[in-house]
CSV table of C-alpha atoms in Angstrom, one decimal:
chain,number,residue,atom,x,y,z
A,290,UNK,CA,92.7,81.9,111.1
A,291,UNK,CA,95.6,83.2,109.2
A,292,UNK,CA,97.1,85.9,111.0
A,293,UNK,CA,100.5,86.2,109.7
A,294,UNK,CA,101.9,89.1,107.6
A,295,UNK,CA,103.4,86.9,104.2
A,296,UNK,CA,105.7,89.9,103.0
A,297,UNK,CA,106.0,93.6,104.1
A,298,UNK,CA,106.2,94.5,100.2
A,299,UNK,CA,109.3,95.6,98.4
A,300,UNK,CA,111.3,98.9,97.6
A,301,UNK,CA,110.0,100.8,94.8
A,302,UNK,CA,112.9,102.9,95.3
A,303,UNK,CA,114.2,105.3,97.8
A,304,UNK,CA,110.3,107.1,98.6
A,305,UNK,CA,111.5,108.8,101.6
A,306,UNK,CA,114.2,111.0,101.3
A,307,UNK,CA,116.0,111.6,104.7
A,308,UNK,CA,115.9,115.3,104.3
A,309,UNK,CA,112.8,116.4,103.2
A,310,UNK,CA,110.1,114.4,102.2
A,311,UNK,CA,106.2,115.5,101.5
A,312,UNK,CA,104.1,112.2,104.0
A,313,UNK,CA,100.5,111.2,104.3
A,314,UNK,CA,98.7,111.5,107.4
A,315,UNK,CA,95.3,110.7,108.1
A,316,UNK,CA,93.2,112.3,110.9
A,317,UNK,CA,90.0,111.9,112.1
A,318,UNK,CA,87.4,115.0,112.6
A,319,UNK,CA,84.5,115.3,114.1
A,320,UNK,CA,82.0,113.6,111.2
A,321,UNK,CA,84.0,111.0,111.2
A,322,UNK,CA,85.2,111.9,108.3
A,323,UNK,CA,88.9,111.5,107.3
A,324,UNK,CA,91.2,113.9,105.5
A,325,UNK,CA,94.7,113.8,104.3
A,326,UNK,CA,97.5,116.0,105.7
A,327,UNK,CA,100.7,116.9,104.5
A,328,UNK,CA,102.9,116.9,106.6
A,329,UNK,CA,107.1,117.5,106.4
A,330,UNK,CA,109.3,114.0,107.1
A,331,UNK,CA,110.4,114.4,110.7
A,332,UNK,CA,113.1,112.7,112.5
A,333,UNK,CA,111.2,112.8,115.9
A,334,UNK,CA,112.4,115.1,118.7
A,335,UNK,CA,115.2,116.4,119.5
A,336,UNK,CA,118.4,113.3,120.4
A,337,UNK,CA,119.2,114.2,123.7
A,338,UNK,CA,115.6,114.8,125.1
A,339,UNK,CA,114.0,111.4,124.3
A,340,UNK,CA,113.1,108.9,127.3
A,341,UNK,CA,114.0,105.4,126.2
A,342,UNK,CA,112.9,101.9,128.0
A,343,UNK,CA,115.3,99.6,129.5
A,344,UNK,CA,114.9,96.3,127.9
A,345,UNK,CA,111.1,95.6,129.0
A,346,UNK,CA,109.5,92.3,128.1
A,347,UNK,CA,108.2,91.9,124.7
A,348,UNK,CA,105.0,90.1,123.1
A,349,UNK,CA,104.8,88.9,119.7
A,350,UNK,CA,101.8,87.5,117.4
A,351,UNK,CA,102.7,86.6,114.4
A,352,UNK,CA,105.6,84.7,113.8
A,353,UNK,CA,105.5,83.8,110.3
A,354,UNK,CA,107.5,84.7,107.0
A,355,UNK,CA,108.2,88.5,108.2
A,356,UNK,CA,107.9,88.3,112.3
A,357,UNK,CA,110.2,85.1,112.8
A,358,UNK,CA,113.0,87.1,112.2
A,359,UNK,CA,111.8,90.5,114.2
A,360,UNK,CA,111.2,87.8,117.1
A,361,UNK,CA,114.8,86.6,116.5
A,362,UNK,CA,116.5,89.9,116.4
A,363,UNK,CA,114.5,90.9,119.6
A,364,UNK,CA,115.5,88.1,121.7
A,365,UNK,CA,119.2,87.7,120.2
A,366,UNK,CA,119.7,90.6,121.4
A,367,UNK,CA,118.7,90.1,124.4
A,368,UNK,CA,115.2,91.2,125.4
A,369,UNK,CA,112.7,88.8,127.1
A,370,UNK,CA,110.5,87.9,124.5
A,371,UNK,CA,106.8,86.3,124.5
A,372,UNK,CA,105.1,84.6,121.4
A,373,UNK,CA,102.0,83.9,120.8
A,374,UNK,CA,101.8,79.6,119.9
A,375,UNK,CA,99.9,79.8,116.2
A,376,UNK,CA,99.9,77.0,113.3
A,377,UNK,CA,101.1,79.7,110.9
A,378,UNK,CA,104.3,80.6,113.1
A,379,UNK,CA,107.4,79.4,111.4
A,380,UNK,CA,109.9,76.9,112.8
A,381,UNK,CA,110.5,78.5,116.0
A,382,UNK,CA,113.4,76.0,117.9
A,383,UNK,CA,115.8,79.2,117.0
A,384,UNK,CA,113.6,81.7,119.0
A,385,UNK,CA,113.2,78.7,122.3
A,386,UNK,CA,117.0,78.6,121.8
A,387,UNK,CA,117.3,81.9,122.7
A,388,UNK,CA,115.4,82.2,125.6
A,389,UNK,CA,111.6,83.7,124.1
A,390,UNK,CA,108.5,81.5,125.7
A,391,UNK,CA,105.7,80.2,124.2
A,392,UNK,CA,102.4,81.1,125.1
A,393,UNK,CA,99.3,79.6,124.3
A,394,UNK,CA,96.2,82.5,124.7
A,395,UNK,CA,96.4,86.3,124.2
A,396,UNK,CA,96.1,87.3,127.6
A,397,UNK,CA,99.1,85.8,128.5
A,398,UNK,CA,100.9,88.2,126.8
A,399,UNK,CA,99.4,90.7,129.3
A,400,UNK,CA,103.2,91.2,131.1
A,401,UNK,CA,104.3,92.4,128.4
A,402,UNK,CA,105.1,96.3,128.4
A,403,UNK,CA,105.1,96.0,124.8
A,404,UNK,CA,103.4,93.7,121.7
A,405,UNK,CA,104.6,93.6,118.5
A,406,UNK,CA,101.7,92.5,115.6
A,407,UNK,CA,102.8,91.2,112.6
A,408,UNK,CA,99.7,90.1,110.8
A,409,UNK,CA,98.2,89.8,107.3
A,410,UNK,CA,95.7,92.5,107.4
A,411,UNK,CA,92.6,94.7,109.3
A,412,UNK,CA,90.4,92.2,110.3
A,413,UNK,CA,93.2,89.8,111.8
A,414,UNK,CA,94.8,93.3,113.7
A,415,UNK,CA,91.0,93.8,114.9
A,416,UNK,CA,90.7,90.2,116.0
A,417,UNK,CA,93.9,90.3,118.1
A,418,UNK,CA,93.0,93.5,120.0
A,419,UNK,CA,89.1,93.2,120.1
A,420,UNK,CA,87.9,89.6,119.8
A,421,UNK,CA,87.0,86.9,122.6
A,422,UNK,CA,89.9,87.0,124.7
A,423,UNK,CA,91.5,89.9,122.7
A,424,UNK,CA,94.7,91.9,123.9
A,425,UNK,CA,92.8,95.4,124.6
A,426,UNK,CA,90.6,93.3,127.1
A,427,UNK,CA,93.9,92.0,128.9
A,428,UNK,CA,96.9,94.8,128.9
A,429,UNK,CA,98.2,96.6,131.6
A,430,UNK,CA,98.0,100.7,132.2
A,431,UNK,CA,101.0,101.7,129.5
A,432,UNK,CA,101.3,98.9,127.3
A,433,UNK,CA,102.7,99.8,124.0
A,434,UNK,CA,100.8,97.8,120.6
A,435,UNK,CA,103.5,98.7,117.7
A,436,UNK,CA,101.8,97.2,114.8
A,437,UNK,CA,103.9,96.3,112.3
A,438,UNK,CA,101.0,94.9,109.7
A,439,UNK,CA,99.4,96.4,106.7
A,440,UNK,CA,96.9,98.0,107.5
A,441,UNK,CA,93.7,100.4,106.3
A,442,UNK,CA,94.4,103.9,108.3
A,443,UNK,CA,90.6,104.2,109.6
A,444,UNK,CA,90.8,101.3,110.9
A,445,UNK,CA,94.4,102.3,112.8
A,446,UNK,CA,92.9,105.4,114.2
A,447,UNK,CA,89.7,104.0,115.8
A,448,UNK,CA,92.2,101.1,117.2
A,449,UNK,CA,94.8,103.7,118.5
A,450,UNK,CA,91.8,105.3,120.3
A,451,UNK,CA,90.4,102.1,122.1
A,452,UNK,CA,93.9,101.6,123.3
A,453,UNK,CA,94.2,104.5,124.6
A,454,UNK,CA,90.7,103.8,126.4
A,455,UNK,CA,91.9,100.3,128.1
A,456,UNK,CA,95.1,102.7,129.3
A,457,UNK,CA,97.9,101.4,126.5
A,458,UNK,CA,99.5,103.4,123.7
A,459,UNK,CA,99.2,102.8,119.6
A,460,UNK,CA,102.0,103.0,117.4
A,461,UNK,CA,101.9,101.9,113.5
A,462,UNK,CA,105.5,100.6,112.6
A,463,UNK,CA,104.6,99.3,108.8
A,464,UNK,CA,107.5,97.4,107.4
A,465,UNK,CA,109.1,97.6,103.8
A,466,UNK,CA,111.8,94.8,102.5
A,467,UNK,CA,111.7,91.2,102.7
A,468,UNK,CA,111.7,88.3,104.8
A,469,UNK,CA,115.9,87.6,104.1
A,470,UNK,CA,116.1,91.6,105.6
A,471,UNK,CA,113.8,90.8,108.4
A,472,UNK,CA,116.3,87.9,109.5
A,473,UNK,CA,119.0,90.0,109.1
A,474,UNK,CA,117.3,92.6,111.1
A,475,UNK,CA,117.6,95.4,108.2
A,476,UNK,CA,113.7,96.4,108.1
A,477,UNK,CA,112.8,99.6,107.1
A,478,UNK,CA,109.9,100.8,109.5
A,479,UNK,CA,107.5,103.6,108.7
A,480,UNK,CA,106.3,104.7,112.1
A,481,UNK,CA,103.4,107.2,113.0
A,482,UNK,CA,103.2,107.4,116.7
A,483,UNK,CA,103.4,110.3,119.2
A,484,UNK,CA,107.0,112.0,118.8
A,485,UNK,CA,107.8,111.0,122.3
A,486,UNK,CA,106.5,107.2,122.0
A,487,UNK,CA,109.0,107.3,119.2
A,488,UNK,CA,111.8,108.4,121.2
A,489,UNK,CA,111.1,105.4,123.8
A,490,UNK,CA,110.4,102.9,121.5
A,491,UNK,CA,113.4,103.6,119.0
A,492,UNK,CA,115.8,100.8,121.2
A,493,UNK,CA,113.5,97.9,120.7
A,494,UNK,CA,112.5,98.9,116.9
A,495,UNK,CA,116.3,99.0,116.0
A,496,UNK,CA,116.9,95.7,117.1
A,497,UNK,CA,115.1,94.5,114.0
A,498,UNK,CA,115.5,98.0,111.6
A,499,UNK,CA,117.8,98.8,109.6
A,500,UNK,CA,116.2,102.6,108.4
A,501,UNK,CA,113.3,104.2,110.7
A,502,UNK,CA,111.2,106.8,109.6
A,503,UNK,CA,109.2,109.0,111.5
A,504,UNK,CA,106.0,109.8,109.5
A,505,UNK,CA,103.9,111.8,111.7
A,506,UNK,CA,100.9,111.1,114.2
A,507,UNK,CA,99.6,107.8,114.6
A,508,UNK,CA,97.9,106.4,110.7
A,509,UNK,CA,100.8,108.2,109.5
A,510,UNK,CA,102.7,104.6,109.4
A,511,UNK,CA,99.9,102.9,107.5
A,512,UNK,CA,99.3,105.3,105.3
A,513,UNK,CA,102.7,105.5,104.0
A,514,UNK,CA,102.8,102.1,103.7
A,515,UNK,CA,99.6,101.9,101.7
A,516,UNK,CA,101.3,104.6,99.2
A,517,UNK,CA,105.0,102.6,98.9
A,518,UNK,CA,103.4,99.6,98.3
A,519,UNK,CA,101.3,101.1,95.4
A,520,UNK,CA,104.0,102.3,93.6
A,521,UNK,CA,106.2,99.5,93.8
A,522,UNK,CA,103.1,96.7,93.4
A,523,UNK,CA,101.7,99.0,90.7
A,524,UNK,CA,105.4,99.4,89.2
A,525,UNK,CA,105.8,95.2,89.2
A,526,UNK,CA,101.9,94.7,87.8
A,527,UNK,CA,102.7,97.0,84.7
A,528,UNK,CA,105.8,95.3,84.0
A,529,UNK,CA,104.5,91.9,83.8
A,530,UNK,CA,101.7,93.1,81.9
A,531,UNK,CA,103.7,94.5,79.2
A,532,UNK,CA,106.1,91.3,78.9
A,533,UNK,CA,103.0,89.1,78.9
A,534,UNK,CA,102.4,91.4,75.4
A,535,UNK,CA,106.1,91.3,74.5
A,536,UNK,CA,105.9,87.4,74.6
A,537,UNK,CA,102.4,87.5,72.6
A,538,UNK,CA,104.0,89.9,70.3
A,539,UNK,CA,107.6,88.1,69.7
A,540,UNK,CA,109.6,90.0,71.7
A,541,UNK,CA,112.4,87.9,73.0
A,542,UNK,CA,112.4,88.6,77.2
A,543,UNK,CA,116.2,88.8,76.7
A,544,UNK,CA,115.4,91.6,74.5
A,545,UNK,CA,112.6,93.6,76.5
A,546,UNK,CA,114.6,93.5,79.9
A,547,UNK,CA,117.7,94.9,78.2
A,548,UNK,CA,115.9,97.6,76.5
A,549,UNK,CA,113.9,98.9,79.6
A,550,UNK,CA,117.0,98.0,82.0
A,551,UNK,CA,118.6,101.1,79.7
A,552,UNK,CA,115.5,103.5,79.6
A,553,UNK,CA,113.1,105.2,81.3
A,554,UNK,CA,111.8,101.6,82.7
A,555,UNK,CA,114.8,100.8,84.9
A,556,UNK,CA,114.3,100.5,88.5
A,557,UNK,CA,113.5,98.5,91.4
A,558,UNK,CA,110.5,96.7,90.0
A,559,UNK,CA,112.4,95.6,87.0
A,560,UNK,CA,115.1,94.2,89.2
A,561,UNK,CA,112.8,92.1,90.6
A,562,UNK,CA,110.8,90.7,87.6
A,563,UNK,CA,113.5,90.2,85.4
A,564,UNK,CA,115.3,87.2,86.6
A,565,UNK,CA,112.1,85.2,86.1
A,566,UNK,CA,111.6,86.8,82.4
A,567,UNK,CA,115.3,85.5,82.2
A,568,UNK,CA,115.6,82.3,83.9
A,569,UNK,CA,111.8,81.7,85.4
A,570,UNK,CA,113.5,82.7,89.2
A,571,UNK,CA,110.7,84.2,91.2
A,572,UNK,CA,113.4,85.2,94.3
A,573,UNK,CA,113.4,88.4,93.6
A,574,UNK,CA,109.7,89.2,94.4
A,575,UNK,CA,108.1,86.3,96.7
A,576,UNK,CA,105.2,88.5,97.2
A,577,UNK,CA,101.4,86.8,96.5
A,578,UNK,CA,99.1,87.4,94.3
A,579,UNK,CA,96.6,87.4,97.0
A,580,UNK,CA,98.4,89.5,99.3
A,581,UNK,CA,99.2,92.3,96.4
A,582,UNK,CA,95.3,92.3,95.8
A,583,UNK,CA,94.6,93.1,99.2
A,584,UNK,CA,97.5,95.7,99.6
A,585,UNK,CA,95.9,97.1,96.2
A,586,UNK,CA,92.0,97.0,98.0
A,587,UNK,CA,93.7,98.6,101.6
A,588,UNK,CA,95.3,101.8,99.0
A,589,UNK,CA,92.0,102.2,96.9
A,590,UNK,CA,90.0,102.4,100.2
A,591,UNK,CA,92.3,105.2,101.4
A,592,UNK,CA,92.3,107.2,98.8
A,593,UNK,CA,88.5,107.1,98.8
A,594,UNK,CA,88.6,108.0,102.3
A,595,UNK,CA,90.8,111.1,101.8
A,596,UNK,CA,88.8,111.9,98.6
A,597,UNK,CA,92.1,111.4,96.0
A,598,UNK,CA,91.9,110.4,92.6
A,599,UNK,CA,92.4,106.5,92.3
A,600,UNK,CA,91.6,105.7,88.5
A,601,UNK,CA,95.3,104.0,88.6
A,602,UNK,CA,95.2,102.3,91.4
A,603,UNK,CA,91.9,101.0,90.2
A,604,UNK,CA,93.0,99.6,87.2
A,605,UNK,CA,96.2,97.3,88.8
A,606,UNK,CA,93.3,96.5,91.9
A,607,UNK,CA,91.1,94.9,88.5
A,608,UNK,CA,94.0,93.0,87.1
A,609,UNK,CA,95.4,91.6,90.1
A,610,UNK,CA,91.9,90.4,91.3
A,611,UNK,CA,91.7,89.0,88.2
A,612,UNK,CA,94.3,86.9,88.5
A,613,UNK,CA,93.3,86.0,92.0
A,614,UNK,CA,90.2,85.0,90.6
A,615,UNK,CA,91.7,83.1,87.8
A,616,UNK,CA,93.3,80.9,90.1
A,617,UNK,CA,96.5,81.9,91.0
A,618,UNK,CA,96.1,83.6,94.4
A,619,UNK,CA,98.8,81.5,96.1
A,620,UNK,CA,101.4,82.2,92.9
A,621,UNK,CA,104.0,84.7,93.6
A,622,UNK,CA,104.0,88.4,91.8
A,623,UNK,CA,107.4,87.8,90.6
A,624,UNK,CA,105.7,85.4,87.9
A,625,UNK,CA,103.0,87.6,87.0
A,626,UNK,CA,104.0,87.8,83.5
A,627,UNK,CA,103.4,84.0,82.8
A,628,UNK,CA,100.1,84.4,84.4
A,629,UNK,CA,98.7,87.1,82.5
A,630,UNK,CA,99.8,84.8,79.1
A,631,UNK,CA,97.5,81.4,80.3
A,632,UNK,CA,99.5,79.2,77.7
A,633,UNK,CA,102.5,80.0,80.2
A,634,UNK,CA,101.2,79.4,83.3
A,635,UNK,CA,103.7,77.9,85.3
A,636,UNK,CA,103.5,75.1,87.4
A,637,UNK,CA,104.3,74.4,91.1
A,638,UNK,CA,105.7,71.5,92.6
């Protein structure tokens, strides 16, 4: 099973402004139902009245593109960390280096006063906590989950509450950046959680997080995360869309980048496509095909669950799956405009 979370997404821009920014929560009523809330950005109590944890023993699962370098951060500096042993983990001589263990079953990570997940989706989070030899079977009264996968809000709610249930505590920590900022331990976390979890937990987030924001109640997290990563996948999609015409057209990539770099289609997305319209380098945006698709199906099923429009969001879902379906699952976003023309698909090694 692969469990690991590829890429957190990438900036779209600044979304959350540190002053005063309009977030999504999701709550559950009593038809089971969900609604969306606004809410105001919050920074979380008051400093001064917060109660933090010493430096507790951690868990990890997921050790792959995005959680090798949380689990390096955590134990460089120096809290006792636990991994879970997984054929997906990365190289992981760094992490034994520094003291983490390697364990080899889920309840193992039972000692743990807290577990980071850092998978690829919903059903892999739900396997982890709920299947044979799951955590929520295994934890301790007061173990914290901070999940730092993408994930469909529903889904985080009803997990939050079975937590609660088996005596633990549910926070949503969704990550934006990249892997390079997860090894340097510059994450940006979007966390719903109860204001006073937040408070404890902000030590150990910080050791991998460069900007934390406090989105509200427990979803809160997700849902953000579902909404940054439809702007800036959506943003990326639509660019390589309209370069795959420019190149059918005879516009010269040189040509189109400059013009839009200079315009109203400047920004982050742009950035990142360009040096592969300009010299076929897909660094800047090593995000999947596969893995945009299902950020893309995660968004459309939250905005039918709060009962928004999604006619957009629908549209990038279609080509995305399309190109998914066409083969190139596996090839990164970055390189979307070559894949949309098939005379220029590229080739991998």
């Amino acid at each position: 099973m692969a469990i690991h979370e590829d890429q957190a997404g990438v900036d779209a821009g600044q979304i959350v402004d540190d002053h005063a920014a309009v977030l999504w929560s999701v709550e559950k009523i009593a038809s089971g139902h969900l609604v969306a809330r606004a809410a105001s950005a919050q920074a979380g109590p008051p400093a001064g009245q917060e109660e933090t944890m010493d430096k507790m023993t951690v868990g990890m699962v997921g050790v792959g593109l995005m959680g090798h370098g949380i689990a390096r951060n955590i134990a460089a500096k120096g809290w006792p960390l636990l991994f879970l042993d997984h054929p997906g983990n990365q190289p992981v001589g760094d992490l034994t280096a520094l003291g983490a263990r390697r364990v080899d079953r889920l309840e193992a990570l039972a000692e743990c006063r807290a577990v980071i997940l850092c998978l690829s989706g919903t059903p892999q989070v739900e396997e982890v906590l709920l299947g044979a030899g799951g955590l929520l079977a295994a934890i301790r009264p007061g173990t914290v989950i901070v999940d730092c996968s993408t994930a469909i809000p529903a889904s985080t709610l009803r997990l939050a509450g079975l937590t609660r249930e088996a005596g633990g505590e549910f926070m949503d920590a969704a990550m934006t950046r990249t892997p390079k900022e997860a090894e340097e331990g510059r994450l940006n976390l979007l966390v719903g959680a109860d204001g006073d979890l937040f408070n404890r937990m902000r030590p150990l987030l910080g050791t991998f997080a460069e900007n934390i924001f406090y989105a509200g109640d427990v979803g809160a997290g997700h849902t953000l995360k579902l909404l940054h990563n439809f702007v800036s996948i959506g943003c990326a999609t639509l660019i390589s869309e309209a370069a795959a015409c420019a190149r059918q057209a005879g516009i010269r990539d040189a040509t189109f980048v400059d013009v839009l770099s200079k315009g109203g289609g400047h920004g982050a997305a742009l950035d990142r496509i360009a040096p592969f319209l300009l010299s076929g380098d897909t660094s800047g945006m090593r995000f999947s095909v596969a893995n945009a698709a299902k950020d893309l199906s995660y968004y459309r099923q939250l905005s039918r669950d709060v009962g928004a429009a999604h006619d957009a969001a629908d549209g990038v879902g279609a080509a995305l799956d399309g190109l998914a379906q066409g083969g190139f699952a596996d090839s990164y976003l970055s390189e979307a405009a070559a894949l949309f023309a098939p005379q220029d698909k590229p080739s991998h090694d």
